Structure formats: C-alpha cells, structure tokens
Short mmCIF file of C-alpha atoms in Angstrom, two decimals:
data_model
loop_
_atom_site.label_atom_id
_atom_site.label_comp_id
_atom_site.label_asym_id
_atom_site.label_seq_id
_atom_site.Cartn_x
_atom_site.Cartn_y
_atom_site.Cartn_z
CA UNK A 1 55.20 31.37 12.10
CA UNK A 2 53.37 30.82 8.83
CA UNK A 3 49.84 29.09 9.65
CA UNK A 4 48.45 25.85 8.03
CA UNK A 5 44.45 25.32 8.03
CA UNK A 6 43.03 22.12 8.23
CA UNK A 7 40.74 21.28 5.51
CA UNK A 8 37.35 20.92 6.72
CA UNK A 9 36.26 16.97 6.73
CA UNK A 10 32.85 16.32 4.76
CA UNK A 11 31.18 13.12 5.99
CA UNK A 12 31.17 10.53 2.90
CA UNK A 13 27.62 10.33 2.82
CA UNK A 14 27.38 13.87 2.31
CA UNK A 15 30.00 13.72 -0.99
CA UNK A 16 27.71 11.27 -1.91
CA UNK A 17 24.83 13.17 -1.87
CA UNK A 18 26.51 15.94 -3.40
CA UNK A 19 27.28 13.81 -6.33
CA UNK A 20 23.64 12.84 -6.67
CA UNK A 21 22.66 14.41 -10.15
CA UNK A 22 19.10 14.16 -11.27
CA UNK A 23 18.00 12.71 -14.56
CA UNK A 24 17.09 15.00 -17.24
CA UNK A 25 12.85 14.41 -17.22
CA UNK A 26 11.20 13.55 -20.94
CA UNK A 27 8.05 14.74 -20.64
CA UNK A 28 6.87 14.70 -24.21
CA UNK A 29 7.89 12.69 -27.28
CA UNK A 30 10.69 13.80 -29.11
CA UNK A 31 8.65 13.28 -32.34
CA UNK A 32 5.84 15.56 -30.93
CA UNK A 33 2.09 14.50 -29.88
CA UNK A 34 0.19 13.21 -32.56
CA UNK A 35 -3.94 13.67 -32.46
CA UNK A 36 -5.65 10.60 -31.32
CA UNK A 37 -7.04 8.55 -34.37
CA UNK A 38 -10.93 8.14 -34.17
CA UNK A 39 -11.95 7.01 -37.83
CA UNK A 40 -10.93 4.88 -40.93
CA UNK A 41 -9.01 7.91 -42.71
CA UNK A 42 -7.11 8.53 -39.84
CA UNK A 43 -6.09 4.82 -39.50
CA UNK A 44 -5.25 4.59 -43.30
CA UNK A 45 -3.02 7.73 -43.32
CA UNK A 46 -1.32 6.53 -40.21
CA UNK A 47 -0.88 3.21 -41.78
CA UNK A 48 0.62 4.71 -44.82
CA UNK A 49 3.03 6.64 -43.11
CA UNK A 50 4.15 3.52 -41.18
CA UNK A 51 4.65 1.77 -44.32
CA UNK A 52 7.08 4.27 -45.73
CA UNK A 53 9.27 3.76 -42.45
CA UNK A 54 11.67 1.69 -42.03
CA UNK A 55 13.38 -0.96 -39.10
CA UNK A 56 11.20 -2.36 -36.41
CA UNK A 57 7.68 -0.87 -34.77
CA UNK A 58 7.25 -0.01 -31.41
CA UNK A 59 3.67 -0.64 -30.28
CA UNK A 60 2.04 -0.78 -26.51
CA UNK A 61 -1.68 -1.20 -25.73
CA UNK A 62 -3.23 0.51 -22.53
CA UNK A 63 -6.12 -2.00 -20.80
CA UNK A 64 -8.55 -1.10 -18.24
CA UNK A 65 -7.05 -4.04 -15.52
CA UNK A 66 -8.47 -3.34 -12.58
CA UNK A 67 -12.11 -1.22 -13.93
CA UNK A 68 -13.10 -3.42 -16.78
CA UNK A 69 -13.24 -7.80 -16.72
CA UNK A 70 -12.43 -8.22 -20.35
CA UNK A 71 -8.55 -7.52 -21.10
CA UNK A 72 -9.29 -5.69 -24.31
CA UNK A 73 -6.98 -2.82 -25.45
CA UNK A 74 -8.62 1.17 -25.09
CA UNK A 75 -5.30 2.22 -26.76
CA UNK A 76 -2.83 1.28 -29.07
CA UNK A 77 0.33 3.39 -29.75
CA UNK A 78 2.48 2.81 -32.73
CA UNK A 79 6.02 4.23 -33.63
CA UNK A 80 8.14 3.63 -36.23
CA UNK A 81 11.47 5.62 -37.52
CA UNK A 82 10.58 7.72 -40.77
CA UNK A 83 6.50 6.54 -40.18
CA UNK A 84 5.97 8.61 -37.04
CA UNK A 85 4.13 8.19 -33.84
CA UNK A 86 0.83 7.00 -33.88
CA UNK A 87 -2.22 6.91 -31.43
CA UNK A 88 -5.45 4.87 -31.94
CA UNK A 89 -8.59 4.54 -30.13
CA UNK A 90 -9.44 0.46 -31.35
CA UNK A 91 -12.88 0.75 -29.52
CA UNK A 92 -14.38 2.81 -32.74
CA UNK A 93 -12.94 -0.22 -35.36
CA UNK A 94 -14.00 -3.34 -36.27
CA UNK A 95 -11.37 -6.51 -36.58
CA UNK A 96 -10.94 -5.87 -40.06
CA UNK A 97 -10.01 -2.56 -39.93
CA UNK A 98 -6.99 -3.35 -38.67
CA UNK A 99 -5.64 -5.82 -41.79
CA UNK A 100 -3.88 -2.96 -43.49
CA UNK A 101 -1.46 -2.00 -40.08
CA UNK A 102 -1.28 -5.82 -39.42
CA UNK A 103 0.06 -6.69 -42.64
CA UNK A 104 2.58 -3.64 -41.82
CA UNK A 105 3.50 -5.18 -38.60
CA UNK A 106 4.28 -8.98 -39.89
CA UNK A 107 6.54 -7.76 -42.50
CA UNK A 108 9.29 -5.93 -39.69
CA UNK A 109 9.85 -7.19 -36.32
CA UNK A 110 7.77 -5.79 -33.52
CA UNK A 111 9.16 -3.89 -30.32
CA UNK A 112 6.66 -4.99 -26.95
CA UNK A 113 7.69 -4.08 -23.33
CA UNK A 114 6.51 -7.17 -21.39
CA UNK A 115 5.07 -8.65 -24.40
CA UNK A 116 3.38 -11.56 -22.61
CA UNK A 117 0.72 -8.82 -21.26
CA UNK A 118 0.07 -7.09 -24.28
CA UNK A 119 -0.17 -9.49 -27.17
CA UNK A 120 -3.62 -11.13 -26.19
CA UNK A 121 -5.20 -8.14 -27.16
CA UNK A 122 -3.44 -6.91 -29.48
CA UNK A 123 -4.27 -10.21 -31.43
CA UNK A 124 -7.99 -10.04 -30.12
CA UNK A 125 -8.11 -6.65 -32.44
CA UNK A 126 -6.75 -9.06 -35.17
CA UNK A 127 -2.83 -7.50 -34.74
CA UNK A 128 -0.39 -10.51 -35.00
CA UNK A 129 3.15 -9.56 -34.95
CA UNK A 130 5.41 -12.34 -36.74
CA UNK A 131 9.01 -11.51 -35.20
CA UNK A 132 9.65 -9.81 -31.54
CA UNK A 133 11.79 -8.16 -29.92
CA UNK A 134 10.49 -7.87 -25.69
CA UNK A 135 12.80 -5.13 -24.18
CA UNK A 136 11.44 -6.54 -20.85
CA UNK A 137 12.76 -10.04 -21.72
CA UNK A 138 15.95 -9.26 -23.12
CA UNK A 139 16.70 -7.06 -20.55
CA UNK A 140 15.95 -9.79 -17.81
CA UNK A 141 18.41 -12.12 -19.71
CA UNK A 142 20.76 -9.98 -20.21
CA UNK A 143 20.94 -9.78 -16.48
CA UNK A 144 19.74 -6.55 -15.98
CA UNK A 145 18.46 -5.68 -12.39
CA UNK A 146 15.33 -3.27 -12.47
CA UNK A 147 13.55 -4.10 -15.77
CA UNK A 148 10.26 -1.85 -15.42
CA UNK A 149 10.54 0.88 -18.82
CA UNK A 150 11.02 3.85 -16.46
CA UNK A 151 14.13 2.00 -14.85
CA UNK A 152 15.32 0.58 -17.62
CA UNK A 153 15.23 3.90 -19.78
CA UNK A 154 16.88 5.85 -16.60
CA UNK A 155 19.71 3.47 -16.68
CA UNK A 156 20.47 2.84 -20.69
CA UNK A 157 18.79 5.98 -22.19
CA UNK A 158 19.83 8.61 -19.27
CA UNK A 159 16.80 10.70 -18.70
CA UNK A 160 13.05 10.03 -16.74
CA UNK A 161 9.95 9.13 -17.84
CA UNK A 162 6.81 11.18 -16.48
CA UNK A 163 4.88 7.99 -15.31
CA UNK A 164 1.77 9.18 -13.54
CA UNK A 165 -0.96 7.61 -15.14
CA UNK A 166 -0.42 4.00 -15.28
CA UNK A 167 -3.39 2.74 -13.26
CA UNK A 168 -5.88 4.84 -14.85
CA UNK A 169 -9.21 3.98 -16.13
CA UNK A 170 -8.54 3.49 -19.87
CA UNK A 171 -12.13 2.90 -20.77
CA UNK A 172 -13.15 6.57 -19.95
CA UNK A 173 -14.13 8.70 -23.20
CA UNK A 174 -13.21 11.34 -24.05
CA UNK A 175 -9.06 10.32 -23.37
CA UNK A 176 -7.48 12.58 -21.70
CA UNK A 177 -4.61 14.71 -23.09
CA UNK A 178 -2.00 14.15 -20.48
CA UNK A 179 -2.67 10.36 -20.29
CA UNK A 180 -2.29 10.24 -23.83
CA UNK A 181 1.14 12.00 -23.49
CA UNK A 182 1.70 9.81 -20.75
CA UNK A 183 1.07 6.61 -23.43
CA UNK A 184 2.75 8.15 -26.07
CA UNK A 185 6.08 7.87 -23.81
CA UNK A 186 6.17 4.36 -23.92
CA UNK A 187 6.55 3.79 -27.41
CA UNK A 188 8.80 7.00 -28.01
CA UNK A 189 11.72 5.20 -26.37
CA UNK A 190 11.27 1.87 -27.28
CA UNK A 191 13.23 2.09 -30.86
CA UNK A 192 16.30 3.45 -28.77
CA UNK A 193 15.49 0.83 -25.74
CA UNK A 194 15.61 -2.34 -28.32
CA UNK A 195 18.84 -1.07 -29.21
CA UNK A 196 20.63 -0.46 -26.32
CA UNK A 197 19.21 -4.00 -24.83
CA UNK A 198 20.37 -5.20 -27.92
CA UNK A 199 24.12 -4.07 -27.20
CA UNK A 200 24.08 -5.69 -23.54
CA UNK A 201 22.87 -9.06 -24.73
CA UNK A 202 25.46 -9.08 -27.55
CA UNK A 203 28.19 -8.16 -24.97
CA UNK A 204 26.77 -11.21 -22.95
CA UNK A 205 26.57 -13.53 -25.82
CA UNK A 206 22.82 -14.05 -25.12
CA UNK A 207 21.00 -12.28 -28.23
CA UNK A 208 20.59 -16.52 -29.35
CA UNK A 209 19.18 -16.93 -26.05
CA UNK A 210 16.59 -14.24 -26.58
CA UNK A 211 15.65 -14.89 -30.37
CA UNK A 212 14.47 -18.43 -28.88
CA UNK A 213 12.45 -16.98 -26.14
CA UNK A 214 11.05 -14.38 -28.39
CA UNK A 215 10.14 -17.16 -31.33
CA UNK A 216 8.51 -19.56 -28.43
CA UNK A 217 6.34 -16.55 -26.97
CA UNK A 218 4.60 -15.92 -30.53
CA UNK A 219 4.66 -19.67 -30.81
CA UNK A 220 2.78 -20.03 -27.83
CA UNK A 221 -1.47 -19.58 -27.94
CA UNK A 222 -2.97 -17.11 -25.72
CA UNK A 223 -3.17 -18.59 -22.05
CA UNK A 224 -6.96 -20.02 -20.84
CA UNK A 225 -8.26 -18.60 -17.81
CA UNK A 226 -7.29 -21.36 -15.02
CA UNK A 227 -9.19 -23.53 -13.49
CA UNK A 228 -10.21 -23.86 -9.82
CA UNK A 229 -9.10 -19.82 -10.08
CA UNK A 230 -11.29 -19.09 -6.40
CA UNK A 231 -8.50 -20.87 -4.82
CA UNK A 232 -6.49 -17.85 -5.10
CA UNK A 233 -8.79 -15.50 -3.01
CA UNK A 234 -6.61 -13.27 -1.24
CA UNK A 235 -6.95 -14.12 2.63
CA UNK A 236 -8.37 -17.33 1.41
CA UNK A 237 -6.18 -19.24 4.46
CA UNK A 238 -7.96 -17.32 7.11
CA UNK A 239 -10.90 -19.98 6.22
CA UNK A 240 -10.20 -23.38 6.49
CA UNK A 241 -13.30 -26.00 6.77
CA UNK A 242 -15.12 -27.38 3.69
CA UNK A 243 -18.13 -25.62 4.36
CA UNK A 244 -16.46 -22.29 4.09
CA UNK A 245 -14.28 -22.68 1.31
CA UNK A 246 -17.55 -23.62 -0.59
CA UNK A 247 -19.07 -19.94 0.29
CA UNK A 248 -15.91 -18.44 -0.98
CA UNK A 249 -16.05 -20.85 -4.14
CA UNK A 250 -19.97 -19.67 -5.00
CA UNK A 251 -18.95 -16.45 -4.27
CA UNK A 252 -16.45 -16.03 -6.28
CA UNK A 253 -18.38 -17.64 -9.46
CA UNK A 254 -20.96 -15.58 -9.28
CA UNK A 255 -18.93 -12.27 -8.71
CA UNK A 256 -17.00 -13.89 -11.81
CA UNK A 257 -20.50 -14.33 -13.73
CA UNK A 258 -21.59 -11.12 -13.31
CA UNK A 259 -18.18 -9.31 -13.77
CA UNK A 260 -18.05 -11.43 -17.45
CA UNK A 261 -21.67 -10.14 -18.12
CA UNK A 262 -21.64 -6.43 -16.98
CA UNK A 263 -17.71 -6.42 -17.90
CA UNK A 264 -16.70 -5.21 -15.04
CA UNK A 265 -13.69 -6.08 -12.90
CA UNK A 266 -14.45 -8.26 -10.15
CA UNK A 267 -13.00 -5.83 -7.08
CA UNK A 268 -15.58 -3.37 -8.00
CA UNK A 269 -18.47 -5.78 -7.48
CA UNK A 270 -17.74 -7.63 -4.35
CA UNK A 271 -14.42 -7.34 -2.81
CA UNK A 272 -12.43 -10.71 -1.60
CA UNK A 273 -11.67 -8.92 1.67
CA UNK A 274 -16.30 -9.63 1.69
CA UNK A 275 -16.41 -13.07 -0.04
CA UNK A 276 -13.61 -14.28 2.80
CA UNK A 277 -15.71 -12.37 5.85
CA UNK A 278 -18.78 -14.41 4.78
CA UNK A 279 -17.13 -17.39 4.60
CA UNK A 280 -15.64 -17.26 7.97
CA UNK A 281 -18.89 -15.98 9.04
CA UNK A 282 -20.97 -18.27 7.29
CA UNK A 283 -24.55 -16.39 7.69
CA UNK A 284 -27.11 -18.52 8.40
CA UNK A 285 -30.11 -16.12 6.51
CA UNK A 286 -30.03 -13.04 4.05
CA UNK A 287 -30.00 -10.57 7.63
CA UNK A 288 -27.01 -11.98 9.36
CA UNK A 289 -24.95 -11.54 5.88
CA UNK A 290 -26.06 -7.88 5.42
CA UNK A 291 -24.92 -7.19 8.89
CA UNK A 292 -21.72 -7.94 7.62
CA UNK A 293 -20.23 -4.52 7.32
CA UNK A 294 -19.15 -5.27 3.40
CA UNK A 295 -22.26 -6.46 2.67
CA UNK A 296 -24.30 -3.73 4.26
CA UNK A 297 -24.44 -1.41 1.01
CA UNK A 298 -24.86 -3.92 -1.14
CA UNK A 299 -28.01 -3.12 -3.41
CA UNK A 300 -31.25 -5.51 -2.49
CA UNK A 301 -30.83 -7.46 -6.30
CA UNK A 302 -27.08 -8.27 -5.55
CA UNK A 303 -27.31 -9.04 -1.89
CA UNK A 304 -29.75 -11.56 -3.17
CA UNK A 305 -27.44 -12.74 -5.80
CA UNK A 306 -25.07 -13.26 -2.84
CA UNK A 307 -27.36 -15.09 -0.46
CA UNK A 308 -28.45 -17.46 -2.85
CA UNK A 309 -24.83 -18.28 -3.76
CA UNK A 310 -23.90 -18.83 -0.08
CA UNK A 311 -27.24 -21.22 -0.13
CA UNK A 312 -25.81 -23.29 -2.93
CA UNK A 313 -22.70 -23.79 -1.42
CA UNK A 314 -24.42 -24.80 2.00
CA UNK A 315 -26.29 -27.73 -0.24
CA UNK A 316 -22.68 -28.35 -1.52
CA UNK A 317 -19.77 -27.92 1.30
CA UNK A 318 -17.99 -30.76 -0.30
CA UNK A 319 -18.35 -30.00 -4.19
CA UNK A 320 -14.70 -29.42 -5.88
CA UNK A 321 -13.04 -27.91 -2.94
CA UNK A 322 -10.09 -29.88 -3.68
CA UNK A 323 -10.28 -29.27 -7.58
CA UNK A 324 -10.04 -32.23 -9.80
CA UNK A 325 -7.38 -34.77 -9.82
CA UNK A 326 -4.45 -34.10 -12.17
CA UNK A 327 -0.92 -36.00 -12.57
CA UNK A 328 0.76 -32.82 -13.14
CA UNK A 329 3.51 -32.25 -10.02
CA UNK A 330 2.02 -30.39 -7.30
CA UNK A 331 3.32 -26.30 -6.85
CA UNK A 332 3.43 -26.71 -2.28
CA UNK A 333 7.06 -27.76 -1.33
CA UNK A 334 4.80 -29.43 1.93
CA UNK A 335 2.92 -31.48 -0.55
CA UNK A 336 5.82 -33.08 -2.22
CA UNK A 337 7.54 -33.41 1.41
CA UNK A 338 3.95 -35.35 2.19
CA UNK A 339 3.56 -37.52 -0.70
CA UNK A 340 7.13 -37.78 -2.77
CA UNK A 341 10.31 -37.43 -0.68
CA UNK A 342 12.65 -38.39 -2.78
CA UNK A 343 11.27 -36.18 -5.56
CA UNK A 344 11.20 -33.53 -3.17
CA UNK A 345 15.12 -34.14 -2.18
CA UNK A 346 15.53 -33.89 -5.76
CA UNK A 347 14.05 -30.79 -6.07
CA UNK A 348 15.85 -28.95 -2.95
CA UNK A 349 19.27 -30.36 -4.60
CA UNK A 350 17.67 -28.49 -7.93
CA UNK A 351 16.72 -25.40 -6.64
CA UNK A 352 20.25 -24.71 -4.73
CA UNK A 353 22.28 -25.94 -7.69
CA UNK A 354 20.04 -24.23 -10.37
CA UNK A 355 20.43 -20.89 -8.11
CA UNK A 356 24.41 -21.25 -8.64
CA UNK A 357 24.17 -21.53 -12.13
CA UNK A 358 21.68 -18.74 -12.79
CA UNK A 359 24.25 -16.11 -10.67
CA UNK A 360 27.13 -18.02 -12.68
CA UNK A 361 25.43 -16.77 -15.70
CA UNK A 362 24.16 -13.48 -14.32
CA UNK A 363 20.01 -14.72 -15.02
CA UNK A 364 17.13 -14.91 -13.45
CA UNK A 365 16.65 -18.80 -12.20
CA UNK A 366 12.95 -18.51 -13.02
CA UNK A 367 13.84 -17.60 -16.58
CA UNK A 368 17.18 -20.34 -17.54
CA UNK A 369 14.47 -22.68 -15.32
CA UNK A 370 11.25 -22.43 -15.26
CA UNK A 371 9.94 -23.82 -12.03
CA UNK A 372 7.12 -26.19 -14.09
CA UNK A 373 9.66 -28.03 -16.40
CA UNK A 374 12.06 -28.18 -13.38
CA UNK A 375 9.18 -29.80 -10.93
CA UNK A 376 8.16 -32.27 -13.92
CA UNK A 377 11.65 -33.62 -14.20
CA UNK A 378 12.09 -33.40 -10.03
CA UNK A 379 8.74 -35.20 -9.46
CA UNK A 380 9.22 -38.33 -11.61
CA UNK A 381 11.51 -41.10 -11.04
CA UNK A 382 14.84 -40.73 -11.52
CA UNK A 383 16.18 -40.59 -15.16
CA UNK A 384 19.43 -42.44 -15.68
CA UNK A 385 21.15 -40.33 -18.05
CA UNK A 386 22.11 -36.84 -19.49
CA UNK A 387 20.66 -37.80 -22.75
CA UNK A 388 17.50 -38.83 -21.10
CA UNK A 389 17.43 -35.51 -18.75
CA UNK A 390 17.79 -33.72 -22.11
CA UNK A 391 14.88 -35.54 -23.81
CA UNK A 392 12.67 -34.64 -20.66
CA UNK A 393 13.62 -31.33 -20.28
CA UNK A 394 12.55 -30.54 -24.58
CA UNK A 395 9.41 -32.38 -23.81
CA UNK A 396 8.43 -30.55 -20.50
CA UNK A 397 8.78 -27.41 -23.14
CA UNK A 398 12.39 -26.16 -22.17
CA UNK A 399 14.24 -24.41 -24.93
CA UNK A 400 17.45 -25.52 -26.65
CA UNK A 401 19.58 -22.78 -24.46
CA UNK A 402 17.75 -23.63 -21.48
CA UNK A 403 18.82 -27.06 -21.95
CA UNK A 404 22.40 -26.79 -22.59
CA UNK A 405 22.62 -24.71 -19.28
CA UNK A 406 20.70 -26.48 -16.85
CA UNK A 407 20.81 -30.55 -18.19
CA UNK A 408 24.26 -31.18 -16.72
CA UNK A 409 22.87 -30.24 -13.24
CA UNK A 410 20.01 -31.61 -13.42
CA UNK A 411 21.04 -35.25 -14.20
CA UNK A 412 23.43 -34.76 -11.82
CA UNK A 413 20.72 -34.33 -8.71
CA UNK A 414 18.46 -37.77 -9.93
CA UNK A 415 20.03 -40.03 -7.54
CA UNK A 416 19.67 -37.78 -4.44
CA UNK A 417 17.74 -39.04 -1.76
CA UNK A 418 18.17 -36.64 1.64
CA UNK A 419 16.84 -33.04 1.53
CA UNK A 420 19.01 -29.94 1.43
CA UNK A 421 18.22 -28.65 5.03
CA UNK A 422 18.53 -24.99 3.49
CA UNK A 423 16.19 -25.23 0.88
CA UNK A 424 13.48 -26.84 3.16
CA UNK A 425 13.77 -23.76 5.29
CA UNK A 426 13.63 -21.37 2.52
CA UNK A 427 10.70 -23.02 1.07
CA UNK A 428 8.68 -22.91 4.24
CA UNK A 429 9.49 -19.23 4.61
CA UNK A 430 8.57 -18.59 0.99
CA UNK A 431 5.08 -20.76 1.36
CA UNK A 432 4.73 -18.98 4.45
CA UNK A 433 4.61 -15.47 3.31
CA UNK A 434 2.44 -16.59 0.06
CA UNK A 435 -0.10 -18.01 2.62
CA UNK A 436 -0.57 -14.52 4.65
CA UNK A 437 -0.79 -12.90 0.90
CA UNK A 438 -3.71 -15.58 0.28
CA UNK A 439 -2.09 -17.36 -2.71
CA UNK A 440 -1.69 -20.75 -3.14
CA UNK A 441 2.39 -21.32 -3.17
#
C-alpha cells in the first residue's frame, strides 16, 4: 500500500515571520559626503554649483534643542539635483553671507521635513524660502500613518535610514564625521520623498489642499514665545495652592533669565522635577532648600539665585497665578463645562462629527480642524447660517479647503444644547492623562 505523508503544519505566525524581509540600510548619500563648509569660498562655490541645478532644494537645519536656549541652526544641509549636496557650518557667517544661497532658494521651491521647526532659523540666518513643499505635511494630508523621515522613507522609498544621532549636541566643534553623515541623510532623500508624497496626494486629490497649507505656513510670522509659559511645568499639578505655584512661577523666570543669558537650555540649569519639589516644599530659609536633594549640588551663586526667587514669590503668592484675562475660548473641556454649557455641547457635537469627517476623508482632525478655529466658532453664540459659519471659520484663520470640508458640519451643531455623553468621557480621560504629564490640557 503506497504511503501518503502529511505535510507538516507551520503556525501562521511563523509564515509570517518568515516573510519578514529587512529593508535594504542607506548608510551614506548616494551623491557621496561632501567636506563641511567653514569659509566664504566654500559657501560661494557651493552656491554656484546650486545655481547650475535644477528643480527644487532640499535643505534641513540641525539645532542644539535640549543643550543650547536659543533655537539657532549649527547646521544647514543643502541638496539640489545637478548642484550637489552641500554642508555648512552657519556659526562661522554673518547674515549677509548668506544673500547669494538665499536668492538661490526664492527662485525654486524649497523641500523642509516638518517645516514649522526649521524655518525660524533658517530665516534668523537671513534664508527665506518663497514656495514649499513640507514632506511632513503632505504626507499627513495625504493620510499617511507614520510621518517621521525614517518611516516615511521605509515605506515610499524602500530602504532605512541610519538614524542614530538625532539628539546630539549640535553646538560641539569640531562636528563629528558620522553625525555629519548622519545629517547629510536627511536631505539625500528628500528630492525622491517630495516626489513620491507628491504622487499620493495627487491620487487623493489633495495636492490643492497642500499648496494652501504650504502658502499659509510662509505666510505666517515666526511664533512669540507664550505667555504665562511656567504654567506648563511638568508635574506642575502635584502643587496646587497660590503660594506654591508662585515658587514654581519665580523659579521658572529666573531659570528662564539665566538660560536666555548663558544660552543654555533650561533642563541643564535647574530641572522642573527641582522647581516643583521646592514648591511643594516651600523652604522656609536658604538651608531647608539645599536639603532638598536637587538642590544640594547646586553651586553657592545659583542656590542664591534660587532662594531669592522663592523669597519674591513668598512677598507675591497671589501675583499672575491665574495669567491675565483674555476673551479668547478657554483650551480645559472642565472650564467650558463650568462657565459655557451650551458652547461646550456644541463643541462635544463638533468634535464627534468633525472625527467622522476627518476618517471620511482619510486626515488628521487636528489638521482639516484645527482645535483653535473650531473652539472660537464652538464658544460663541450660535451663528444662524452656513454663510455665517463660513465667514467665521475664514476669520478664525481656517483655509479655503478647510472650510469647504468642515462648514456644513459645523453649522449644523449651533443649535445643540445637551452634551454628547461620549465626548465628555473622552475629554476627561484626555485632560486626565495631560494633567499626570504636567501640561495644561
């Protein structure tokens, strides 16, 4: 009797694994590693050979966030099909310097990832693109999942970035070689990134979305350090009584005095795990705060600094702990439950609806609605119309695609007057968990 074997069963997680293939790693440029440019020659020849490229330039800067207080770029890197790949070290160049390449950027359009981040200091250096292309944007609107440049080249280009150097200390001199490699990655894949982006929002029929968002971000001045910014402490809601916000207040503006002075980034001077533990200690002398354990190695001229801070606030528990008064709709879903609730029904019946439209449309809600121009039509009273919803929605700074995608549904939620029970408990889980991360909601 002729036998027949079985075939052996393989779990499906195990095929799955087996079909598991590594991308290809890129862990140079494909153009090859150009020498870092130091000196006014080396700018000019770069800039020459940029301006006998052609199409858009890729360009990234690399700050010091988290060493340094001031935002300022320590590197720039350039790219630009036909003009080569380009590094430069801005901190040897003055403003002017820089007219020649600027005059190169404004005449193409200019490739940022996450532009918002780089272009204050790439205009501080006196660089001011005049047409953009953000592959981080576009990608977002095109409805793209995991919008980081190592994700999003794994996923469009099909191969790995090395990315092991992105929290570095920019601000050291000499640069060294393989964080400059590491730098020179993100603009080598930025020409093919715009274009693949490109492709998905055409497919969508969003690249008219895009071109507004990218017109209104260059339109848009460089944001102003907020106000009342101690408020966001982290563990800032372990302290609660005026006296003790007003240590963390002092605290924080002279940690933010001496960071602006001494340019140096305010975690390295005094930590806000400290300024909180003195608050919610509230020393009564210069002894009992440097037996608290973060203030114990503080040096004798800062621990003074410190004291005399926490003094100040003592003579003034009450002085602007509650900021200054402002008519603009508040950001706590508690506060509008508090003091508006109809405007916050509203908004619940917004949120929920606004959600369905954003997955209809395969967005981010934050970015078809952003949550300011959506609370300044919520908080008001009702508008009566669609053409009066529209008119609010332009004025609160919404863009002409925003508009026609969220108006409808918005004028549709005016005349709602009971909460969505949902949304309430969403919101409280959401303020909840931004309260044990110390930031206001």
């Amino acid at each position: 009797m002729e036998s027949h074997q079985l075939p052996e069963l393989v779990p499906e997680e195990s095929v799955a694994e087996s079909e598991v293939v590594e991308l290809p790693l890129r862990d140079r440029p494909v153009v090859g590693m150009p020498d870092l440019i130091t000196d006014l020659p080396g700018l000019k020849d770069a800039c020459n050979k940029l301006a006998k490229g052609s199409g858009p330039i890729a360009i990234d800067a690399e700050r010091a966030s988290g060493y340094k207080y001031s935002q300022r770029a320590y590197l720039i890197q350039i790219h630009r099909k036909d003009g080569g790949l380009h590094l430069i070290d801005p901190i040897p160049f003055k403003v002017e310097d820089f007219g020649q390449l600027n005059e190169i950027l404004q005449s193409c359009q200019t490739i940022i990832h996450a532009s918002t981040q780089d272009l204050p200091c790439l205009r501080e250096i006196g660089l001011n693109p005049s047409s953009l292309f953000d592959t981080e944007l576009g990608a977002r609107i095109a409805g793209m999942a995991k919008v980081g440049l190592g994700p999003l080249t794994e996923e469009l280009l099909g191969f790995r970035l090395a990315k092991e150097h992105s929290a570095v200390d920019w601000s050291i001199r000499p640069l060294h070689q393989d964080w400059l490699t590491y730098a020179a990655l993100d603009v080598d894949v930025l020409l093919d990134l715009r274009d693949a982006v490109e492709a998905k929002l055409i497919e969508s029929n969003k690249l008219d979305w895009v071109t507004e968002e990218f017109a209104a971000i260059l339109a848009s001045p460089t944001p102003q350090p907020k106000p009342d910014r101690w408020k966001k402490t982290s563990g800032i809601h372990k302290v609660k009584r005026p006296d003790q916000l007003a240590i963390v207040r002092e605290l924080w503006r002279v940690r933010d005095e001496i960071g602006r002075e001494k340019d140096i980034a305010g975690g390295r001077i005094l930590s806000e795990h400290a300024i909180v533990a003195a608050a919610a200690t509230v020393p009564k002398n210069i002894n009992e705060l440097k037996g608290i354990s973060a203030f114990t190695r503080q040096p004798p001229e800062l621990l003074k600094k410190w004291w005399d801070a926490i003094a100040i606030a003592s003579t003034n528990p009450e002085f602007k702990t509650k900021g200054p008064t402002s008519d603009a709709p508040p950001t706590q879903m508690r506060v509008w439950r508090e003091r508006e609730p109809l405007a916050y029904a509203r908004l619940t019946h917004a949120k929920a609806r606004l959600k369905e439209v954003a997955e209809a449309n395969s967005l981010p809600v934050e970015n078809m609605a952003p949550p300011e121009v959506v609370r300044k039509l919520c908080w008001y009273a009702p508008l009566t119309d669609l053409a009066q919803v529209e008119l609010a929605l332009a004025k609160a700074g919404a863009r002409a695609w925003q508009i026609q995608l969220i108006a409808t549904t918005l004028a549709q939620i005016q005349f709602e007057t009971e909460p969505l029970e949902a949304e309430v408990v969403a919101a409280e889980e959401v303020e909840a968990a931004q309260s044990e991360l110390g930031r206001e909601g």
